[in-house]
PDB file of C-alpha atoms in Angstrom:
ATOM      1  CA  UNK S   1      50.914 111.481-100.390  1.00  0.00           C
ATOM      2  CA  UNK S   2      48.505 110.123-102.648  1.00  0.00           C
ATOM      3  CA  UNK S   3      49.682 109.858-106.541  1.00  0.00           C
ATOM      4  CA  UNK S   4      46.892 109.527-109.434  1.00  0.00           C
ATOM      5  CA  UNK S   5      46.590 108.981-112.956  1.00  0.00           C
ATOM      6  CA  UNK S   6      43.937 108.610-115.390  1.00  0.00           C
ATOM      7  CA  UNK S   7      43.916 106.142-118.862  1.00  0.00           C
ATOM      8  CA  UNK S   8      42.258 104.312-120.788  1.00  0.00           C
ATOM      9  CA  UNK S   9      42.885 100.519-120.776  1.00  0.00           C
ATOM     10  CA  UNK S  10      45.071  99.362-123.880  1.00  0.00           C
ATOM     11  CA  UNK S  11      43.409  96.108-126.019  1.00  0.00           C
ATOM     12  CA  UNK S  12      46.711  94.741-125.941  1.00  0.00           C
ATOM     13  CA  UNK S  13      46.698  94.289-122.230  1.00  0.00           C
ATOM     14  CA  UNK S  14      43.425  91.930-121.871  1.00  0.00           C
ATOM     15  CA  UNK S  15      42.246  88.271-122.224  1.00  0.00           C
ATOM     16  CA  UNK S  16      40.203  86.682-125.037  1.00  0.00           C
ATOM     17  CA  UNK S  17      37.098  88.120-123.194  1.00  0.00           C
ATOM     18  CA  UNK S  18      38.221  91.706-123.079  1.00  0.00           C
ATOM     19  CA  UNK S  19      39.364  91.605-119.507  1.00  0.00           C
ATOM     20  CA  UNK S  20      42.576  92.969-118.144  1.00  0.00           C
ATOM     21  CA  UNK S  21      44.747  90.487-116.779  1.00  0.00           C
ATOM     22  CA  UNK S  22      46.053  89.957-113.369  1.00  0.00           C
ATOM     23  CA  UNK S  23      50.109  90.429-114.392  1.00  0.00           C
ATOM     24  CA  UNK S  24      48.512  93.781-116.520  1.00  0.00           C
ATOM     25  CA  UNK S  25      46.965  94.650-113.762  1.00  0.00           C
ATOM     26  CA  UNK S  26      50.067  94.999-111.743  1.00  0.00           C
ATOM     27  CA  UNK S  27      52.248  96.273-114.398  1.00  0.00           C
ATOM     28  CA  UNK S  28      50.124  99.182-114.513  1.00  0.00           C
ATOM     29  CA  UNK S  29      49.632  99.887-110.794  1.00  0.00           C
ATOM     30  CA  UNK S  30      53.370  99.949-110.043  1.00  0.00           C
ATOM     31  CA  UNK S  31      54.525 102.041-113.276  1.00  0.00           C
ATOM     32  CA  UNK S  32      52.147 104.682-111.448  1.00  0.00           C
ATOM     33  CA  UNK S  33      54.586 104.046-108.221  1.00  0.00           C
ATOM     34  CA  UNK S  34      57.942 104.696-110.702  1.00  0.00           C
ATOM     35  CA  UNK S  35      56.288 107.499-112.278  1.00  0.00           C
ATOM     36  CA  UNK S  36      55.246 109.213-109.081  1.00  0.00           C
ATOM     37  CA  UNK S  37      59.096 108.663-108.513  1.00  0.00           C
ATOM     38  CA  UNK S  38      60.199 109.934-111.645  1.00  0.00           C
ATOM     39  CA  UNK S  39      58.523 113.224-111.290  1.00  0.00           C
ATOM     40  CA  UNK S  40      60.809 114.304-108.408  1.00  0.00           C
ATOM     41  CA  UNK S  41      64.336 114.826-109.661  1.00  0.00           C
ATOM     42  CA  UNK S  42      65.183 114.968-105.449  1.00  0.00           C
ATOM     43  CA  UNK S  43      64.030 110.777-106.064  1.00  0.00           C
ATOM     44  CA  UNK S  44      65.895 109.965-108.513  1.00  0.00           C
ATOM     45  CA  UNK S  45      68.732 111.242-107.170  1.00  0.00           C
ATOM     46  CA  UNK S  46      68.930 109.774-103.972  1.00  0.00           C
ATOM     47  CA  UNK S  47      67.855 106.378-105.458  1.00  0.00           C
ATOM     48  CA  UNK S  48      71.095 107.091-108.125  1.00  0.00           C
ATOM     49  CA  UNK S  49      73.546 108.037-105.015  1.00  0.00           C
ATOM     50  CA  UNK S  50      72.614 104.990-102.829  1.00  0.00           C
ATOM     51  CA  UNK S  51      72.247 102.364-106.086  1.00  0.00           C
ATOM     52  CA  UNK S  52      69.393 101.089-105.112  1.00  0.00           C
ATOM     53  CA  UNK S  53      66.724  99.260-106.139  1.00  0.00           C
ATOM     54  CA  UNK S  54      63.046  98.594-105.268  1.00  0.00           C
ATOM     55  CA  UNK S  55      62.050  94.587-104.613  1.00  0.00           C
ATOM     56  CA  UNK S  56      58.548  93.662-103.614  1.00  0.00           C
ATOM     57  CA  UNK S  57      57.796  90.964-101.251  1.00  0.00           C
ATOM     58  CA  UNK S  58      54.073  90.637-100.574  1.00  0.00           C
ATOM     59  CA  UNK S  59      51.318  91.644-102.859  1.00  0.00           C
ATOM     60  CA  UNK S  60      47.430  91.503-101.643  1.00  0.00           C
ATOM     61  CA  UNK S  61      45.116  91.903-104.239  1.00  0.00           C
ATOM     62  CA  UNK S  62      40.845  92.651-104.158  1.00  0.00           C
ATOM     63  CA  UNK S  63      39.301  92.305-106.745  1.00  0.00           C
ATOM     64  CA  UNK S  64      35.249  93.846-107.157  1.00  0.00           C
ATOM     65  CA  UNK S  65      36.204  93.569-110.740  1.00  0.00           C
ATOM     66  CA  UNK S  66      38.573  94.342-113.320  1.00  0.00           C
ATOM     67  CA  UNK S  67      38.989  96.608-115.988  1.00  0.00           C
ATOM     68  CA  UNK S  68      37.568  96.046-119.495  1.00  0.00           C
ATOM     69  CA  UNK S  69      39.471  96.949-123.059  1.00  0.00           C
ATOM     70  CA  UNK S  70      39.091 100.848-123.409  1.00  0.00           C
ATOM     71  CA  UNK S  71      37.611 101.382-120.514  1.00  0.00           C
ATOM     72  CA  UNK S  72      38.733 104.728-118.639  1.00  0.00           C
ATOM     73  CA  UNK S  73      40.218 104.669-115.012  1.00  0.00           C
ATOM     74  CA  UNK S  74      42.336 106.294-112.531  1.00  0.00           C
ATOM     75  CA  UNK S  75      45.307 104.374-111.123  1.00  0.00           C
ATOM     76  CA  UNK S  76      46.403 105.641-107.650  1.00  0.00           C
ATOM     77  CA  UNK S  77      49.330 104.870-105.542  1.00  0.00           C
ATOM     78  CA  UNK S  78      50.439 106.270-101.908  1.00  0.00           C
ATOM     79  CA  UNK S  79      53.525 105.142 -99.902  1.00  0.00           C
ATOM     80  CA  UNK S  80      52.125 104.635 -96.309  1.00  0.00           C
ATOM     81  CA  UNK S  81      54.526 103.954 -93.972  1.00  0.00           C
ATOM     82  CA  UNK S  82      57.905 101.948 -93.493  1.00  0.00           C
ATOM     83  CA  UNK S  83      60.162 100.738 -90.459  1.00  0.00           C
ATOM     84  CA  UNK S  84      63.922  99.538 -90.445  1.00  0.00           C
ATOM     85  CA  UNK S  85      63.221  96.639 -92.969  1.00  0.00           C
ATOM     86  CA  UNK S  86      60.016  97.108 -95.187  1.00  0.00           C
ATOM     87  CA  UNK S  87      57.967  99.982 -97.199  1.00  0.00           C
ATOM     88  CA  UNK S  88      54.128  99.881 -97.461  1.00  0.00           C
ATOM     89  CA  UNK S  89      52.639 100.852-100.408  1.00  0.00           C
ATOM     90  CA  UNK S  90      48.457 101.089-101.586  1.00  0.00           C
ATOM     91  CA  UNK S  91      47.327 100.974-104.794  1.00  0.00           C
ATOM     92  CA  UNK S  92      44.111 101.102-106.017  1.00  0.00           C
ATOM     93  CA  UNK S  93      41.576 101.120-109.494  1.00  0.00           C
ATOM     94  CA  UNK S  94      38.380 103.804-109.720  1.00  0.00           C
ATOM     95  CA  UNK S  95      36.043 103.500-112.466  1.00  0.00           C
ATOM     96  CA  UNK S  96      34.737 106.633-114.387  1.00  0.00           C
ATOM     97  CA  UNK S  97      31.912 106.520-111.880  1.00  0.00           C
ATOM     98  CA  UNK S  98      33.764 106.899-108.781  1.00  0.00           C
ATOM     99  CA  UNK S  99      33.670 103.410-107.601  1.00  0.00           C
ATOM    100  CA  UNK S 100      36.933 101.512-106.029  1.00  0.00           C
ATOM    101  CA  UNK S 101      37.399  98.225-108.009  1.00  0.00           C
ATOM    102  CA  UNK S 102      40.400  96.899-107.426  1.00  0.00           C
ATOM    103  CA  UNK S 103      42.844  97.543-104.399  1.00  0.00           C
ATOM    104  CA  UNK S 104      46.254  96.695-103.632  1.00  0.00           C
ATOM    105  CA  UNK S 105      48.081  95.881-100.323  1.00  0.00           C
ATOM    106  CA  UNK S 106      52.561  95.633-100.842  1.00  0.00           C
ATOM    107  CA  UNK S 107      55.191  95.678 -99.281  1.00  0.00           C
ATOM    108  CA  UNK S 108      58.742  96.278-100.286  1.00  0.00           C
ATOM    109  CA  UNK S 109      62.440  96.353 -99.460  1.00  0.00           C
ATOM    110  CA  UNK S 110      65.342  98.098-100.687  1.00  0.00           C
ATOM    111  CA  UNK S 111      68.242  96.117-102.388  1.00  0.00           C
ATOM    112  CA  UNK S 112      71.698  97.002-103.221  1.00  0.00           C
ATOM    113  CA  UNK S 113      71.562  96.719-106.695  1.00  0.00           C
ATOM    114  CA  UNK S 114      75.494  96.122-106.786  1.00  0.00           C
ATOM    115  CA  UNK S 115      75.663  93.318-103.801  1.00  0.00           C
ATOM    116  CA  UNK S 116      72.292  91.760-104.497  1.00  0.00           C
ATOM    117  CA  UNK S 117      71.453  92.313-100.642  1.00  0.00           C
ATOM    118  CA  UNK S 118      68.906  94.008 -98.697  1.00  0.00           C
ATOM    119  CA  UNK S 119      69.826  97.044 -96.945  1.00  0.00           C
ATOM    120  CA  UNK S 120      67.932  98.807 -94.398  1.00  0.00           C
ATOM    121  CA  UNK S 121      65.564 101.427 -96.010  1.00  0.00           C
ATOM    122  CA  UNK S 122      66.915 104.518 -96.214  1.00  0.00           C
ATOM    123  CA  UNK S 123      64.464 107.325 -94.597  1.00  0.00           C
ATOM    124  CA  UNK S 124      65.538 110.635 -96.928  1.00  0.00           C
ATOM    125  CA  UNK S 125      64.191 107.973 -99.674  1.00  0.00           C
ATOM    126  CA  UNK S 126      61.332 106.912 -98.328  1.00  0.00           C
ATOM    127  CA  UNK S 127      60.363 110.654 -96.274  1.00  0.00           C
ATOM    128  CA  UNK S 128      60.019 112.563-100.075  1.00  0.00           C
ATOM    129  CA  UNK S 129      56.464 110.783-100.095  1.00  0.00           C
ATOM    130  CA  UNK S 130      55.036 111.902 -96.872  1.00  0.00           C
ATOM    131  CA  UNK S 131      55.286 108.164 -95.764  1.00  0.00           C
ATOM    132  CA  UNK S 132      55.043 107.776 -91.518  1.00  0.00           C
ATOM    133  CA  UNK S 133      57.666 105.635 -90.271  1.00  0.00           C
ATOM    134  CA  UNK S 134      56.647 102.828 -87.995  1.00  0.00           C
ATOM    135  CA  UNK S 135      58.571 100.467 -85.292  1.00  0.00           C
ATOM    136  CA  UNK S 136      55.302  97.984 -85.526  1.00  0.00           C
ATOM    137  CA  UNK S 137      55.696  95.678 -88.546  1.00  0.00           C
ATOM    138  CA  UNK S 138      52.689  95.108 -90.142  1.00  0.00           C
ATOM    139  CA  UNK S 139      52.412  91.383 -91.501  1.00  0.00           C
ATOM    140  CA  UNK S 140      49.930  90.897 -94.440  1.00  0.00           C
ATOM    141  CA  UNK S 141      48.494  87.408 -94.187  1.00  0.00           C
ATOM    142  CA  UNK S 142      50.486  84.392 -94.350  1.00  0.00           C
ATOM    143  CA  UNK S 143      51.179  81.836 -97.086  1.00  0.00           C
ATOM    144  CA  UNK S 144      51.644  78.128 -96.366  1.00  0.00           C
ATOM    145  CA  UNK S 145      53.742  76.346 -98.763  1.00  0.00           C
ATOM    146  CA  UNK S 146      52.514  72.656 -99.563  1.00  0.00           C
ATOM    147  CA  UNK S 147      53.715  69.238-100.671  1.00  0.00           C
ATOM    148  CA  UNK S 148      50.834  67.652-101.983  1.00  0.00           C
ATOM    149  CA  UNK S 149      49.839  69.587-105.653  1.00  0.00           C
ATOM    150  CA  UNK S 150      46.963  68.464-107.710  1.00  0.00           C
ATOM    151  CA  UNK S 151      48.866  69.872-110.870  1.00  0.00           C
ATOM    152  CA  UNK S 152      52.072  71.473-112.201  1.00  0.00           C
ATOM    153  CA  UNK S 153      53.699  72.747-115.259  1.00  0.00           C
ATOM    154  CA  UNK S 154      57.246  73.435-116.041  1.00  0.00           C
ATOM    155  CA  UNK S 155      58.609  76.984-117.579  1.00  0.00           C
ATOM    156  CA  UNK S 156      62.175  78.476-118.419  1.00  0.00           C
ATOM    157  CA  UNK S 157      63.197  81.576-117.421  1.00  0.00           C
ATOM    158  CA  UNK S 158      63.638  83.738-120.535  1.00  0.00           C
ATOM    159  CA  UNK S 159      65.855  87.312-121.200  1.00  0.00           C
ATOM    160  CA  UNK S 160      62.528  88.856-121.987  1.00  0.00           C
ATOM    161  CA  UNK S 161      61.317  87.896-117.964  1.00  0.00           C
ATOM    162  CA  UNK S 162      64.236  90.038-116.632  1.00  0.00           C
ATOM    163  CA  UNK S 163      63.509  93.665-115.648  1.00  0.00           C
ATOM    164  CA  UNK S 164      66.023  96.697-115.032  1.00  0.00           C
ATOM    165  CA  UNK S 165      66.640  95.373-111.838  1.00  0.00           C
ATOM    166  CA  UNK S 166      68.162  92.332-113.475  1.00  0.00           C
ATOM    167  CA  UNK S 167      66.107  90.032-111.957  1.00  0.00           C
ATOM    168  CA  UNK S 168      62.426  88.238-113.052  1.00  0.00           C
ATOM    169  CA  UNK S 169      60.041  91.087-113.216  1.00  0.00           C
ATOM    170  CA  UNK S 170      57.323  90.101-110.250  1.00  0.00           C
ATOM    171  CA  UNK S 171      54.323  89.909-112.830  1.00  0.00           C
ATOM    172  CA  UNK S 172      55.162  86.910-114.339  1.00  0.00           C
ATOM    173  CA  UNK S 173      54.820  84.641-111.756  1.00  0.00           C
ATOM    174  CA  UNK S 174      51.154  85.491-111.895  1.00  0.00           C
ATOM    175  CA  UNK S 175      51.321  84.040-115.323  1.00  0.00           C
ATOM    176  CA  UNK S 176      53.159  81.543-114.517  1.00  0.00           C
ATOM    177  CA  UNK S 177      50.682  80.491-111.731  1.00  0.00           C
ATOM    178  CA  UNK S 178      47.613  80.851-113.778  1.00  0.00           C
ATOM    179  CA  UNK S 179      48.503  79.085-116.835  1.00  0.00           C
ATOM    180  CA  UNK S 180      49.566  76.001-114.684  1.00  0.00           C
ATOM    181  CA  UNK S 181      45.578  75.613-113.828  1.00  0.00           C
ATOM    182  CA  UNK S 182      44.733  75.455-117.462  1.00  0.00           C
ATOM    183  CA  UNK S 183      43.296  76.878-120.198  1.00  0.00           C
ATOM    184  CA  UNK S 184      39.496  75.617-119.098  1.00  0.00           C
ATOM    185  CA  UNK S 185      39.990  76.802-115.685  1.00  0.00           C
ATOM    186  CA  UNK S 186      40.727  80.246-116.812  1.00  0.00           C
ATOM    187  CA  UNK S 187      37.637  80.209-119.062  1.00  0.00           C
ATOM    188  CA  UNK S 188      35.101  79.727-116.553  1.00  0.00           C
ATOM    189  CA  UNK S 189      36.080  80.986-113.202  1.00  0.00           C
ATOM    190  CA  UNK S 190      36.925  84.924-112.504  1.00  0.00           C
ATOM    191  CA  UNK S 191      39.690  86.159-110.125  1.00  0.00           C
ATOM    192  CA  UNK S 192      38.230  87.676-106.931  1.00  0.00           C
ATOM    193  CA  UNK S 193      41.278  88.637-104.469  1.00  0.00           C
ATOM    194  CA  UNK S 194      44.521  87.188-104.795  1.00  0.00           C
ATOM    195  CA  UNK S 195      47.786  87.069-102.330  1.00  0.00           C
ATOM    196  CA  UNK S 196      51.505  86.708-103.122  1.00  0.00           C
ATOM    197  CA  UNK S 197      54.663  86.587-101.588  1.00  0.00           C
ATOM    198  CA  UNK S 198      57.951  86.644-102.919  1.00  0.00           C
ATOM    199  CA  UNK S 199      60.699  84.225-101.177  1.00  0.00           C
ATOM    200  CA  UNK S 200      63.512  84.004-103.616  1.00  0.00           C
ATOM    201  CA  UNK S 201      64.856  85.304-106.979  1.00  0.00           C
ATOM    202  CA  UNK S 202      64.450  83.000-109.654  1.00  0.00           C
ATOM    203  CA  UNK S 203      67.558  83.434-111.878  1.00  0.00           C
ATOM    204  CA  UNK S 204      67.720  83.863-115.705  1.00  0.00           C
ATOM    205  CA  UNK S 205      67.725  80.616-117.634  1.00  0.00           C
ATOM    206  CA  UNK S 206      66.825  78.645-114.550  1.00  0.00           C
ATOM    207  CA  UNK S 207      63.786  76.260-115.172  1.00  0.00           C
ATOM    208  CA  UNK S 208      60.480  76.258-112.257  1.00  0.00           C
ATOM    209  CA  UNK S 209      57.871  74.109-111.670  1.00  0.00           C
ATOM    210  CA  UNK S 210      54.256  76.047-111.238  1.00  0.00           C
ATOM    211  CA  UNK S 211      52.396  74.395-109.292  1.00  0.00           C
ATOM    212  CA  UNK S 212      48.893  74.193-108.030  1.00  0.00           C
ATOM    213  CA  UNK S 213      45.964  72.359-105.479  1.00  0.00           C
ATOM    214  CA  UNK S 214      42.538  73.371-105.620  1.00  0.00           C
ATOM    215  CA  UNK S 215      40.695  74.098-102.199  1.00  0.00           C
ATOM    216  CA  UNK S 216      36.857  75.196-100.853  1.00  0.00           C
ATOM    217  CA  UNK S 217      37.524  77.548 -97.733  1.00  0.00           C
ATOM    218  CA  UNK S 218      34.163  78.290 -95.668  1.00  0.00           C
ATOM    219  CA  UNK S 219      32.177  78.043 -99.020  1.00  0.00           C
ATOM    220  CA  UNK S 220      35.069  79.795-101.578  1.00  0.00           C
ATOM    221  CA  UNK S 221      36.638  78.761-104.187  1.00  0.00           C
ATOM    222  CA  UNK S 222      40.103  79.021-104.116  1.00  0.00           C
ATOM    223  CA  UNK S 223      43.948  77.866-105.481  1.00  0.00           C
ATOM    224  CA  UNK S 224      47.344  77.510-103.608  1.00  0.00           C
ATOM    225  CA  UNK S 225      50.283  77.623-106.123  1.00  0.00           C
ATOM    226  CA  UNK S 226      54.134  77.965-105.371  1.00  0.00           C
ATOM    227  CA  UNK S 227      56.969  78.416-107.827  1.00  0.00           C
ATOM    228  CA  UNK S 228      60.081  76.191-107.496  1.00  0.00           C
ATOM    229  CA  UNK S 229      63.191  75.003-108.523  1.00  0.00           C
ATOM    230  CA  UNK S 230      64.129  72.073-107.162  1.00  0.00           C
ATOM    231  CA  UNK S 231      63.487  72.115-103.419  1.00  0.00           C
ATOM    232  CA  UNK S 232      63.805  75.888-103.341  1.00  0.00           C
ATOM    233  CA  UNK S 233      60.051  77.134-102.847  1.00  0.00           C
ATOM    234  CA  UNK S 234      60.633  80.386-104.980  1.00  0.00           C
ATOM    235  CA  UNK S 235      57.231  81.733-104.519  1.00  0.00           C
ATOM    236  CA  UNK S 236      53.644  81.491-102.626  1.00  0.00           C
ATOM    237  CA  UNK S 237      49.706  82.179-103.741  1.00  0.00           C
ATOM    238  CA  UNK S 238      46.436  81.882-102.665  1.00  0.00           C
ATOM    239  CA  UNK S 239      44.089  82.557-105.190  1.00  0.00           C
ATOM    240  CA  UNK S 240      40.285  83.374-104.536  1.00  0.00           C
ATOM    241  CA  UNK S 241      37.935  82.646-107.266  1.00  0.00           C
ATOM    242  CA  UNK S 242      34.142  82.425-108.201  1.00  0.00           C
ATOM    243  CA  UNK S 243      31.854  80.642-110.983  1.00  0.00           C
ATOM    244  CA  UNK S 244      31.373  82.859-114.147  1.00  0.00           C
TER     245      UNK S 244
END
């Protein structure tokens, strides 16, 4: 059951060139997810009655490009199937011309928001958006993690980082990621696709290393980050990127 919305892209939300950013991006896309959820009281119920809470895992982004600053655009989101442990949800960008510009690949799993621990997904949840369940579990493409990185840059977790699920809010480890490759790099190379996955919570006032190698695969440019603290490999990205 597909879920749409249309707006116009907020100034406060891009870069220095106009551009929205990759955690904007995201924070966009999913509130289209929570308000396709708040817009069935039979949701918010059930979601009340079991305490639970949403956590993502994996994120696959592609990128044709992204939005500019007041630009109009549809955000769409569709739950497409789920087995025993993990959700699949789509989301995706259209231009005022009809064309698909960005499109997201996620998965998620439900956590007890009392326990901290994942519980098996609950089907009356999950059924309300015409979602198929599945016994096949459907892998999006794997991350390596690495022990070699050409860069890194420290960062503290701060109160404004924590969401209502009282844990970092997933877009900032995009940040995170990015600004570890510096300013320069930012300046003169545009995202293209980008893939995350989510190993660990990072806890509030805890303080991560970002940290980065820079790769060509079959002729692309492209990153590998991971977030840490300590030895604890928090989270994993590939970035794809090309010459502006």
């Amino acid at each position: 059951m597909r879920y749409s919305e249309s707006i116009s892209i907020p100034f406060y939300m891009v870069n220095e060139e106009g551009t929205l950013t990759l955690a904007n991006l995201v924070n966009l896309v999913q509130q289209v997810s929570e308000h396709q959820l708040h817009g069935r009281s039979s949701q918010l119920d059930l979601v009340a009655r079991y305490n639970i809470g949403w956590v993502i895992t994996q994120s696959q982004i592609e990128i044709k490009r992204m939005p500019q600053a007041e630009e109009q655009v549809t955000l769409w989101t569709e739950a497409t199937a789920y087995n025993r442990l993990l959700c699949y949800r789509d989301y995706g960008v259209i231009d005022a011309d009809g064309n698909d510009i960005v499109t997201v690949h996620s998965t998620w799993v439900m956590m007890d928001l009392s326990t901290r621990k994942i519980v098996p997904v609950i089907d009356a949840i999950v059924e309300d958006f015409g979602a198929a369940k599945v016994t096949r579990v459907k892998r999006l493409p794997r991350l390596p993690k690495f022990a070699d990185p050409e860069g890194e840059r420290t960062y503290w977790v701060r109160y404004f980082d924590i969401d209502t699920n009282h844990h970092v809010n997933n877009v900032h480890y995009f940040d995170w990621m990015q600004d570890a490759i510096g300013y320069d790099w930012m300046r003169t190379h545009t995202l293209t696709a980008a893939n995350i996955k989510y190993e660990r919570e990072v806890e509030p006032g805890t303080q991560l290393q970002s940290q980065y190698k820079v790769v060509q695969e079959d002729g692309k440019l492209a990153t590998y980050h991971q977030v840490r603290v300590g030895e604890t490999v928090n989270a994993t990205a590939h970035l794809e990127w090309q010459n502006k």
